[in-house]
Short mmCIF file of C-alpha atoms in Angstrom, two decimals:
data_model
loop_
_atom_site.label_atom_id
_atom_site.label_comp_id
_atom_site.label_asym_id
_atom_site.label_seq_id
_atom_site.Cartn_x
_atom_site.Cartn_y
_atom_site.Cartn_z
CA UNK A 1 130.06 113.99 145.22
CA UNK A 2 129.18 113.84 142.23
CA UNK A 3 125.54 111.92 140.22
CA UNK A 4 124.69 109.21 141.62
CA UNK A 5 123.64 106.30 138.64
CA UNK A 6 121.29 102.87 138.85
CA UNK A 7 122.57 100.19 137.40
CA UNK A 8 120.76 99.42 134.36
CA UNK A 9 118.48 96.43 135.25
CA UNK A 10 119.07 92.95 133.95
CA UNK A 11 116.50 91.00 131.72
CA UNK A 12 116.85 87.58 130.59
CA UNK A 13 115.24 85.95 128.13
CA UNK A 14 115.39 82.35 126.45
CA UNK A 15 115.40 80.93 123.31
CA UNK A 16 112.48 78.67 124.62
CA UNK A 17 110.24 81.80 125.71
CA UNK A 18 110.72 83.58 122.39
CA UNK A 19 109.39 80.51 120.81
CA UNK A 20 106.64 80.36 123.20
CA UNK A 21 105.32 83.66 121.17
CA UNK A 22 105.37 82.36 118.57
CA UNK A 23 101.52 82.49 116.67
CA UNK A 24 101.24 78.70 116.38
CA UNK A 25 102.51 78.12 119.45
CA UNK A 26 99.90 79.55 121.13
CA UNK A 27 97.00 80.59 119.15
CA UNK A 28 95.35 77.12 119.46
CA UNK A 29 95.43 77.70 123.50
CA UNK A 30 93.49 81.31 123.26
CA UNK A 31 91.60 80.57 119.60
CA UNK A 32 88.02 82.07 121.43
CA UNK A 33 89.61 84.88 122.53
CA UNK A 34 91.29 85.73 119.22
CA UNK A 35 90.54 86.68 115.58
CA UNK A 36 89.77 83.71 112.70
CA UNK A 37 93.43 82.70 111.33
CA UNK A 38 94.47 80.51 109.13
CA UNK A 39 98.91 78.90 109.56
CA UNK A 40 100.93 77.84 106.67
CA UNK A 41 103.47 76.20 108.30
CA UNK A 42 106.26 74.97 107.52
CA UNK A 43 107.14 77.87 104.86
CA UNK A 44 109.08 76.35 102.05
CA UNK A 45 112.90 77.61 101.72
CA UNK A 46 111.91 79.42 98.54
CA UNK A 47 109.58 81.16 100.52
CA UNK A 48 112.19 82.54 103.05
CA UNK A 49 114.68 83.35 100.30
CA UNK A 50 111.67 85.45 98.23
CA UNK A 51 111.29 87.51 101.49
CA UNK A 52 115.18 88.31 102.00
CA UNK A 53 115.98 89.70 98.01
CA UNK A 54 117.07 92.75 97.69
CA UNK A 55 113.65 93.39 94.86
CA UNK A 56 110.36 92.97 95.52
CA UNK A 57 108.64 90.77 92.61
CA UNK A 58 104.96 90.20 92.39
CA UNK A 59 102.85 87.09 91.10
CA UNK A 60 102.81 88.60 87.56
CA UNK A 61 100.69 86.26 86.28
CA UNK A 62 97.77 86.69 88.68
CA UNK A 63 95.68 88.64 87.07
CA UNK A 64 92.61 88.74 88.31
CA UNK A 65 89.70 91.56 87.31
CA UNK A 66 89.97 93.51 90.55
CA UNK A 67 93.96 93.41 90.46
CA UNK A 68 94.80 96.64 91.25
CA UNK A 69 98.72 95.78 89.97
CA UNK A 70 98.30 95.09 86.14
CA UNK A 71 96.65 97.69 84.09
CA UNK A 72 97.12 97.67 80.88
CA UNK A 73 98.99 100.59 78.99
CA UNK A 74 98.16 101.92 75.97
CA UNK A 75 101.05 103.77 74.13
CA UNK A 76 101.08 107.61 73.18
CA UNK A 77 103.09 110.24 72.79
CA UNK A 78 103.27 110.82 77.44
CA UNK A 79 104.15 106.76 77.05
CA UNK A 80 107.24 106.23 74.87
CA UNK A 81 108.92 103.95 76.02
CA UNK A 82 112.81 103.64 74.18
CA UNK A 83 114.55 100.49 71.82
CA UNK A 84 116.56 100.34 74.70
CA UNK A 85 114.28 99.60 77.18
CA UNK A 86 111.88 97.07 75.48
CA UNK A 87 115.32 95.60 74.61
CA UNK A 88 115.58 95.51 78.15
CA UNK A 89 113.16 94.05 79.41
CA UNK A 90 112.74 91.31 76.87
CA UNK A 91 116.85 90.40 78.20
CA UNK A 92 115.78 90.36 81.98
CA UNK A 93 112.24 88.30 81.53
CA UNK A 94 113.16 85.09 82.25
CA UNK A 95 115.14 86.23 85.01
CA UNK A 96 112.55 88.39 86.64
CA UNK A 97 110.15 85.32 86.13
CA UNK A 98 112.39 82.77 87.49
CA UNK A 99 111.72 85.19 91.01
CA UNK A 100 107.82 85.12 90.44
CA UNK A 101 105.98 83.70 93.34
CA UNK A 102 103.78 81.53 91.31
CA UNK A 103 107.07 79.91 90.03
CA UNK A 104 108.82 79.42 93.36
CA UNK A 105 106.08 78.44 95.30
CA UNK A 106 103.40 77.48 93.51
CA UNK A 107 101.40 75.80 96.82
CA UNK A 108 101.37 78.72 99.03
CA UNK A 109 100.67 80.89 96.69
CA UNK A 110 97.86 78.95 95.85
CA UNK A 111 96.87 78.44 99.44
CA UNK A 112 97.05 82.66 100.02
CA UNK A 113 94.73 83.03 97.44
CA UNK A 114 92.27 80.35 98.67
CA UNK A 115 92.03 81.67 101.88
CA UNK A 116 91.46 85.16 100.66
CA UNK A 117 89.05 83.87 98.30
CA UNK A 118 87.20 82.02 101.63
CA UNK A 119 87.59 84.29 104.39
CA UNK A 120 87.77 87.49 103.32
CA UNK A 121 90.66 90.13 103.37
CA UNK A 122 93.35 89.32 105.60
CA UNK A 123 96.47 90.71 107.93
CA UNK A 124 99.33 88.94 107.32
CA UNK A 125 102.37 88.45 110.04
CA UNK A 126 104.90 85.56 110.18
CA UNK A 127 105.76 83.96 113.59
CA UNK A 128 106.09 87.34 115.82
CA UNK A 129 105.72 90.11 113.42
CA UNK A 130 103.22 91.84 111.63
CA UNK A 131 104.62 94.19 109.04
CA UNK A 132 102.88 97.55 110.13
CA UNK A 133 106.32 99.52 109.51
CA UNK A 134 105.15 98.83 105.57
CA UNK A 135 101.18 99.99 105.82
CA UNK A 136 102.07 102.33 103.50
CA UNK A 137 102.86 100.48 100.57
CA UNK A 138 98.80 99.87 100.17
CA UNK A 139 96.09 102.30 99.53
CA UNK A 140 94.49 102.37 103.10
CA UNK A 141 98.06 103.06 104.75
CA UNK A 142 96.98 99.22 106.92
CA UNK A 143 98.11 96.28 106.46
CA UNK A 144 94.47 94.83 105.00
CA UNK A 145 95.61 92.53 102.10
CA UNK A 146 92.65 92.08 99.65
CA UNK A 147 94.54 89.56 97.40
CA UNK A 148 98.31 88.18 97.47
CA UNK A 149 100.04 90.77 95.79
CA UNK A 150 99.17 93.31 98.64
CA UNK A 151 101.09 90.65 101.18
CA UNK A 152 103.85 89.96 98.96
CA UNK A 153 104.30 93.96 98.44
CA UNK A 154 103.86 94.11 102.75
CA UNK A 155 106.18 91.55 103.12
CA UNK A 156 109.17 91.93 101.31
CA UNK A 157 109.40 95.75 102.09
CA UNK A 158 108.61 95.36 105.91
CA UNK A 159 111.95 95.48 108.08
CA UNK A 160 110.00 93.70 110.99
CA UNK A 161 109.58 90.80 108.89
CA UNK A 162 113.25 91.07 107.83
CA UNK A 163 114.16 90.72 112.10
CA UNK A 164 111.88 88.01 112.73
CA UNK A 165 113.74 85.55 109.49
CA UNK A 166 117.24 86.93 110.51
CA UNK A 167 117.45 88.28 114.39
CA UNK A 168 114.50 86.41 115.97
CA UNK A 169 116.68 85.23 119.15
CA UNK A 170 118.90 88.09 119.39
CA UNK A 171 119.61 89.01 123.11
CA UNK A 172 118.76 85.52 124.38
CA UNK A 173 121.04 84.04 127.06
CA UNK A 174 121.19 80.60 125.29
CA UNK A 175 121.33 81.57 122.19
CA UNK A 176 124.55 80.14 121.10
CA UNK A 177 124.59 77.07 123.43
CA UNK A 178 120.76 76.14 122.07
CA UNK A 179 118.73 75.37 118.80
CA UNK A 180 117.49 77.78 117.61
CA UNK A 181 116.39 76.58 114.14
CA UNK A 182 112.89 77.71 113.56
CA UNK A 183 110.03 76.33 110.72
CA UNK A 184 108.90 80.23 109.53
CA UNK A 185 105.36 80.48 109.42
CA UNK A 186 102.94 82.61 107.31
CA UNK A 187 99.97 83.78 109.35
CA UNK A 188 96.45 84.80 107.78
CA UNK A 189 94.15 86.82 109.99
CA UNK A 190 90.76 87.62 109.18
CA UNK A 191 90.61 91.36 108.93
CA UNK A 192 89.17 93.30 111.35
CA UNK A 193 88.62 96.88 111.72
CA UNK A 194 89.91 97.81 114.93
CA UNK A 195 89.47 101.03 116.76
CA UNK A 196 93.79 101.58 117.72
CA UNK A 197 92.65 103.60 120.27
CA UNK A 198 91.12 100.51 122.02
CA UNK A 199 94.48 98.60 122.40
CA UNK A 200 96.97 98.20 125.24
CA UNK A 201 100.08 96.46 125.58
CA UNK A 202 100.07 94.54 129.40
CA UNK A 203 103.77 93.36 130.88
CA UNK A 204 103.18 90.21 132.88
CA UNK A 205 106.77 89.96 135.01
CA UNK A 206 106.36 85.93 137.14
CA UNK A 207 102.78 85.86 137.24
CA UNK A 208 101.76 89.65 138.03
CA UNK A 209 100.61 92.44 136.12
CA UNK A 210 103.50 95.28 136.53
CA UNK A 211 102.05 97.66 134.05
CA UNK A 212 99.47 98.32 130.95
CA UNK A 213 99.84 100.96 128.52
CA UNK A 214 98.47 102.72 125.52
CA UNK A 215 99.23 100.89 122.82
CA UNK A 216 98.64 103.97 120.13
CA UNK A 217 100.53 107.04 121.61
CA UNK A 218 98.28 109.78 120.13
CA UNK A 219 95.60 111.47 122.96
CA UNK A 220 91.81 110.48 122.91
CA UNK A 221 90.25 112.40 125.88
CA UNK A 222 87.17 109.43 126.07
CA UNK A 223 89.56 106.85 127.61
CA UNK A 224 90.69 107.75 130.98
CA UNK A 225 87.09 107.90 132.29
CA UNK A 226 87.29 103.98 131.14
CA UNK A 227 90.67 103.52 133.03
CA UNK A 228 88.88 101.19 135.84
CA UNK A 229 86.82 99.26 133.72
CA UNK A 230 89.84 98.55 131.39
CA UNK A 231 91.43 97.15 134.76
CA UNK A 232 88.93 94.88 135.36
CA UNK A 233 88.78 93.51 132.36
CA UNK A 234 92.43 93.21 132.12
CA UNK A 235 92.76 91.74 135.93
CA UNK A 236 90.33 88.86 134.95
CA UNK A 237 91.53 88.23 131.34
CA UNK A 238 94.79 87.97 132.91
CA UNK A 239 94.62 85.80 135.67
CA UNK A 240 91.30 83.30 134.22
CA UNK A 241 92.62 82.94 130.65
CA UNK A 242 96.35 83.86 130.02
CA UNK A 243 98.16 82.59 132.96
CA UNK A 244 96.43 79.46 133.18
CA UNK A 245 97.15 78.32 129.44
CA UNK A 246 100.28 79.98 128.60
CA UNK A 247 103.97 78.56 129.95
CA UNK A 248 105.67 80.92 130.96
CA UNK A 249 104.91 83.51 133.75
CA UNK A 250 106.66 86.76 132.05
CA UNK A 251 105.23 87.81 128.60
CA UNK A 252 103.44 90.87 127.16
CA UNK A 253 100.73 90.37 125.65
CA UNK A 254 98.23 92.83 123.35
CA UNK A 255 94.68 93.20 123.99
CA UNK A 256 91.91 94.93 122.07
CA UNK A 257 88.62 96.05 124.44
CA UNK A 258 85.94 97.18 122.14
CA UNK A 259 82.80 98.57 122.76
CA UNK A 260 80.42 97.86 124.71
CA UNK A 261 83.51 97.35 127.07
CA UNK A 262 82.76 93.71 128.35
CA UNK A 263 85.11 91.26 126.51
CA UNK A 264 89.27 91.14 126.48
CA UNK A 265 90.24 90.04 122.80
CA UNK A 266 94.25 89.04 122.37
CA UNK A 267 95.72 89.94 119.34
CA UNK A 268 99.52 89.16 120.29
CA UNK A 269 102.13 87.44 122.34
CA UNK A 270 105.62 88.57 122.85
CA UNK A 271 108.45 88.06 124.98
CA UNK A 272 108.69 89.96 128.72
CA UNK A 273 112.20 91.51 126.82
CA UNK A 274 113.56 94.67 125.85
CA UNK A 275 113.48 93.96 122.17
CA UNK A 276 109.65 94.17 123.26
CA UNK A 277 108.59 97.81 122.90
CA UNK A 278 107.65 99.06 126.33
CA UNK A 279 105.75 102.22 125.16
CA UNK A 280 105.00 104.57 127.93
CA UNK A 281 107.10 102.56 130.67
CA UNK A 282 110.87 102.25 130.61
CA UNK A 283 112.12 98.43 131.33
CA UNK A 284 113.84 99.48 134.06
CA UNK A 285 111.17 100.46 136.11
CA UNK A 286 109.14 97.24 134.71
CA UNK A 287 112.13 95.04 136.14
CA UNK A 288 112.41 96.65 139.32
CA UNK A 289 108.58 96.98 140.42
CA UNK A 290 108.33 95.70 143.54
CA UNK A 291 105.22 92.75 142.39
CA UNK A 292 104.15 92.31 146.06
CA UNK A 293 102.22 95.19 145.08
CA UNK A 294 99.36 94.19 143.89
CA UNK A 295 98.73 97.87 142.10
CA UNK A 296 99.96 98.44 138.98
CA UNK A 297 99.66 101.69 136.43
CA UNK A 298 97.63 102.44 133.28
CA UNK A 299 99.58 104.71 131.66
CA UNK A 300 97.41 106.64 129.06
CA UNK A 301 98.24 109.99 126.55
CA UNK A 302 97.28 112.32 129.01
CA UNK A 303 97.53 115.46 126.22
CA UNK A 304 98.25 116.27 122.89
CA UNK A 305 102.30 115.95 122.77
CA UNK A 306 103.32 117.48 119.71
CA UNK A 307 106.83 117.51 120.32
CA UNK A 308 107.20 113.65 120.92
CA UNK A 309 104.60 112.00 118.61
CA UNK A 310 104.64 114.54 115.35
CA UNK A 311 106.29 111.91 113.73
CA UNK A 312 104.00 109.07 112.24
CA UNK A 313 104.57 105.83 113.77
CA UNK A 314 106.95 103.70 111.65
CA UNK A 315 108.15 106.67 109.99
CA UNK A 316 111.44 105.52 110.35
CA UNK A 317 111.06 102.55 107.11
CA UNK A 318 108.93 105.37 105.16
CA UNK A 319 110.06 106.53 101.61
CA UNK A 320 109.53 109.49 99.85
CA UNK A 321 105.61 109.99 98.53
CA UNK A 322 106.71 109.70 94.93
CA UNK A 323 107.52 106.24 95.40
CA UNK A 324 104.39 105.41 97.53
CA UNK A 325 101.92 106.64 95.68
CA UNK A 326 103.92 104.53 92.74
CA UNK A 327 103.26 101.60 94.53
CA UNK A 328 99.45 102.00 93.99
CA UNK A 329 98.78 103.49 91.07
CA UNK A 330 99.83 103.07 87.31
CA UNK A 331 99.74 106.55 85.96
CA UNK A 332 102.18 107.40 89.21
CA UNK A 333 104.33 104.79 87.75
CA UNK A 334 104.48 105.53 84.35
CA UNK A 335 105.50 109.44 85.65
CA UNK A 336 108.06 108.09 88.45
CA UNK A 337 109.80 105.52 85.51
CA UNK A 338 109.69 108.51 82.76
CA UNK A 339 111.15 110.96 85.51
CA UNK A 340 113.88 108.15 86.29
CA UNK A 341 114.68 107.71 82.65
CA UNK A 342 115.26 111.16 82.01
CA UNK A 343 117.71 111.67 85.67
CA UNK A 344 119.72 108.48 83.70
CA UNK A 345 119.45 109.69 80.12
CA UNK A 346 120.77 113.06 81.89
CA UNK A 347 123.56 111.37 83.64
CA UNK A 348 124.70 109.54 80.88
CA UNK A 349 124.79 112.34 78.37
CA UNK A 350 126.75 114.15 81.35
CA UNK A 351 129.44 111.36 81.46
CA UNK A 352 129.64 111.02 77.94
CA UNK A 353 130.72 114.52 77.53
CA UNK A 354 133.00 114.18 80.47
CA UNK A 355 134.90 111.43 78.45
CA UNK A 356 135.04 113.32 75.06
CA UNK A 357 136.59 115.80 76.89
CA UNK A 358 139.00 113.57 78.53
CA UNK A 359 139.68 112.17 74.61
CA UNK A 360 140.32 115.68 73.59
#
């Protein structure tokens, strides 16, 4: 005979449960238990649109002392810039401003910076997603904005972002018989410096814990002597706060247990689906666990694995370091634009003698 193959498990999920994970849908319920945020809800259109260009455009008229974006350059001979290209730019102005943030939404713009202003620096997500896949666009590689630009540049290059204004309710089983129309939200957390070591993803499947896992896959040898006291923790937070104020039975949810190891914080809600990522666990065997079992696993990094995890996390939406470090700093873009303008100069000279040959 030959292999012998398991169905692949099925996992439904509504349109109704997504937008039970949504942040304003439930942070009021679990606000002691979570960080300080503020909601701008609803986003305006010109909002949504900003955040699906092609370009990312900053506020270039906030320019504020500690504006790490606009620093003046003085010309010299390393700064020439061509007739061609101050022709340029003086053509595409009013274009490029027409884009600004400041023009197109003048209120939340205003509101970002108030809040910054207020409660400090802040992590940005919109309804589900946080754009961690775009950390790298700022100076700390995290996704700590310290004034709007920083969330505009996090925003508009994060592809989570780009799933949760486009794909949202992908997979759902009502998707096309139900409405799902959603008001976008901008989300404003106070900042927090959290140990990533500390966090663990827990899949709730009708009311019972069926597994907990590492939520950053790199090896800290200090955590699996804490294994029972992070199941405590998680048992009670579980059954005493989540269950009892959330609708629905099957979620996942992200916790945060910092020292001295006595108090659950949540940082996230997301849908018991496969467009959930189930980390050390496959969904199969999350579907299938038999929940009359009250035991459940807390799957840890056990050891270093440098054949899985020598990639960084996210590395996928990464670009090359030339245009990172341009990102943050002035003198790296004056050298990546002069470098670009010489690779065009070079291919234009190269096509112009192509055609006067052709002529000839």
């Amino acid at each position: 005979m030959g292999p012998q193959y398991e169905e692949l498990s099925e996992l439904r999920v509504t349109v109704q449960q997504v937008k039970n994970c949504s942040f304003s849908a439930w942070y009021d319920r679990f606000k002691a238990h979570t960080a300080k945020a503020v909601i701008i809800k609803p986003l305006p259109h010109e909002f949504v649109q900003y955040l699906e260009q092609d370009s990312i455009t900053l506020a270039s008229q906030d320019k504020s002392p500690s504006s790490s974006y606009f620093v003046a350059l003085d010309r010299n001979e390393d700064n020439e810039y061509s007739d061609w290209e101050d022709e340029q730019g003086t053509e595409t102005g009013d274009n490029e401003n027409k884009k600004d943030p400041m023009s197109l939404f003048p209120e939340v713009h205003q509101k970002i910076a108030t809040v910054i202003s207020e409660m400090g620096a802040v992590s940005p997500k919109l309804n589900w997603s946080s754009p961690q896949d775009a950390s790298w666009m700022l100076p700390e590689n995290s996704t700590k904005c310290r004034e709007p630009n920083d969330l505009y540049l996090l925003l508009n290059a994060s592809d989570y972002i780009t799933h949760d204004l486009d794909a949202a309710f992908d997979g759902c089983i009502d998707k096309d018989g139900h409405n799902s129309v959603t008001d976008f939200e901008l989300v404003l957390r106070q900042w927090l410096n959290i140990n990533p070591a500390l966090e663990l993803r827990v899949f709730v499947r009708d009311g019972n814990i069926v597994g907990v896992s590492q939520r950053d896959l790199n090896y800290y040898d200090y955590l699996k002597p804490l294994s029972h006291t992070f199941e405590d923790l998680v048992d009670d937070f579980i059954e005493d706060i989540v269950l009892p104020n959330f609708p629905d039975k099957s979620f996942v949810c992200d916790v945060y247990i910092p020292r001295p190891f006595s108090k659950v914080w949540l940082i996230d809600m997301n849908p018991f689906s496969r467009t959930t990522d189930s980390l050390l666990f496959s969904w199969h065997e999350l579907v299938i666990k038999d929940i009359s079992d009250c035991e459940y696993e807390l799957r840890l990094v056990t050891e270093h694995n440098i054949g899985r995890f020598a990639t960084k996390e996210h590395s996928e939406n990464q670009v090359p370091r030339e245009v990172a470090d341009a990102a943050i700093d002035s003198n790296a873009i004056r050298e990546l634009t002069q470098k670009w303008s010489q690779l065009l100069k070079m291919q234009q000279d190269f096509s112009d003698d192509e055609s006067d040959g052709e002529e000839c």
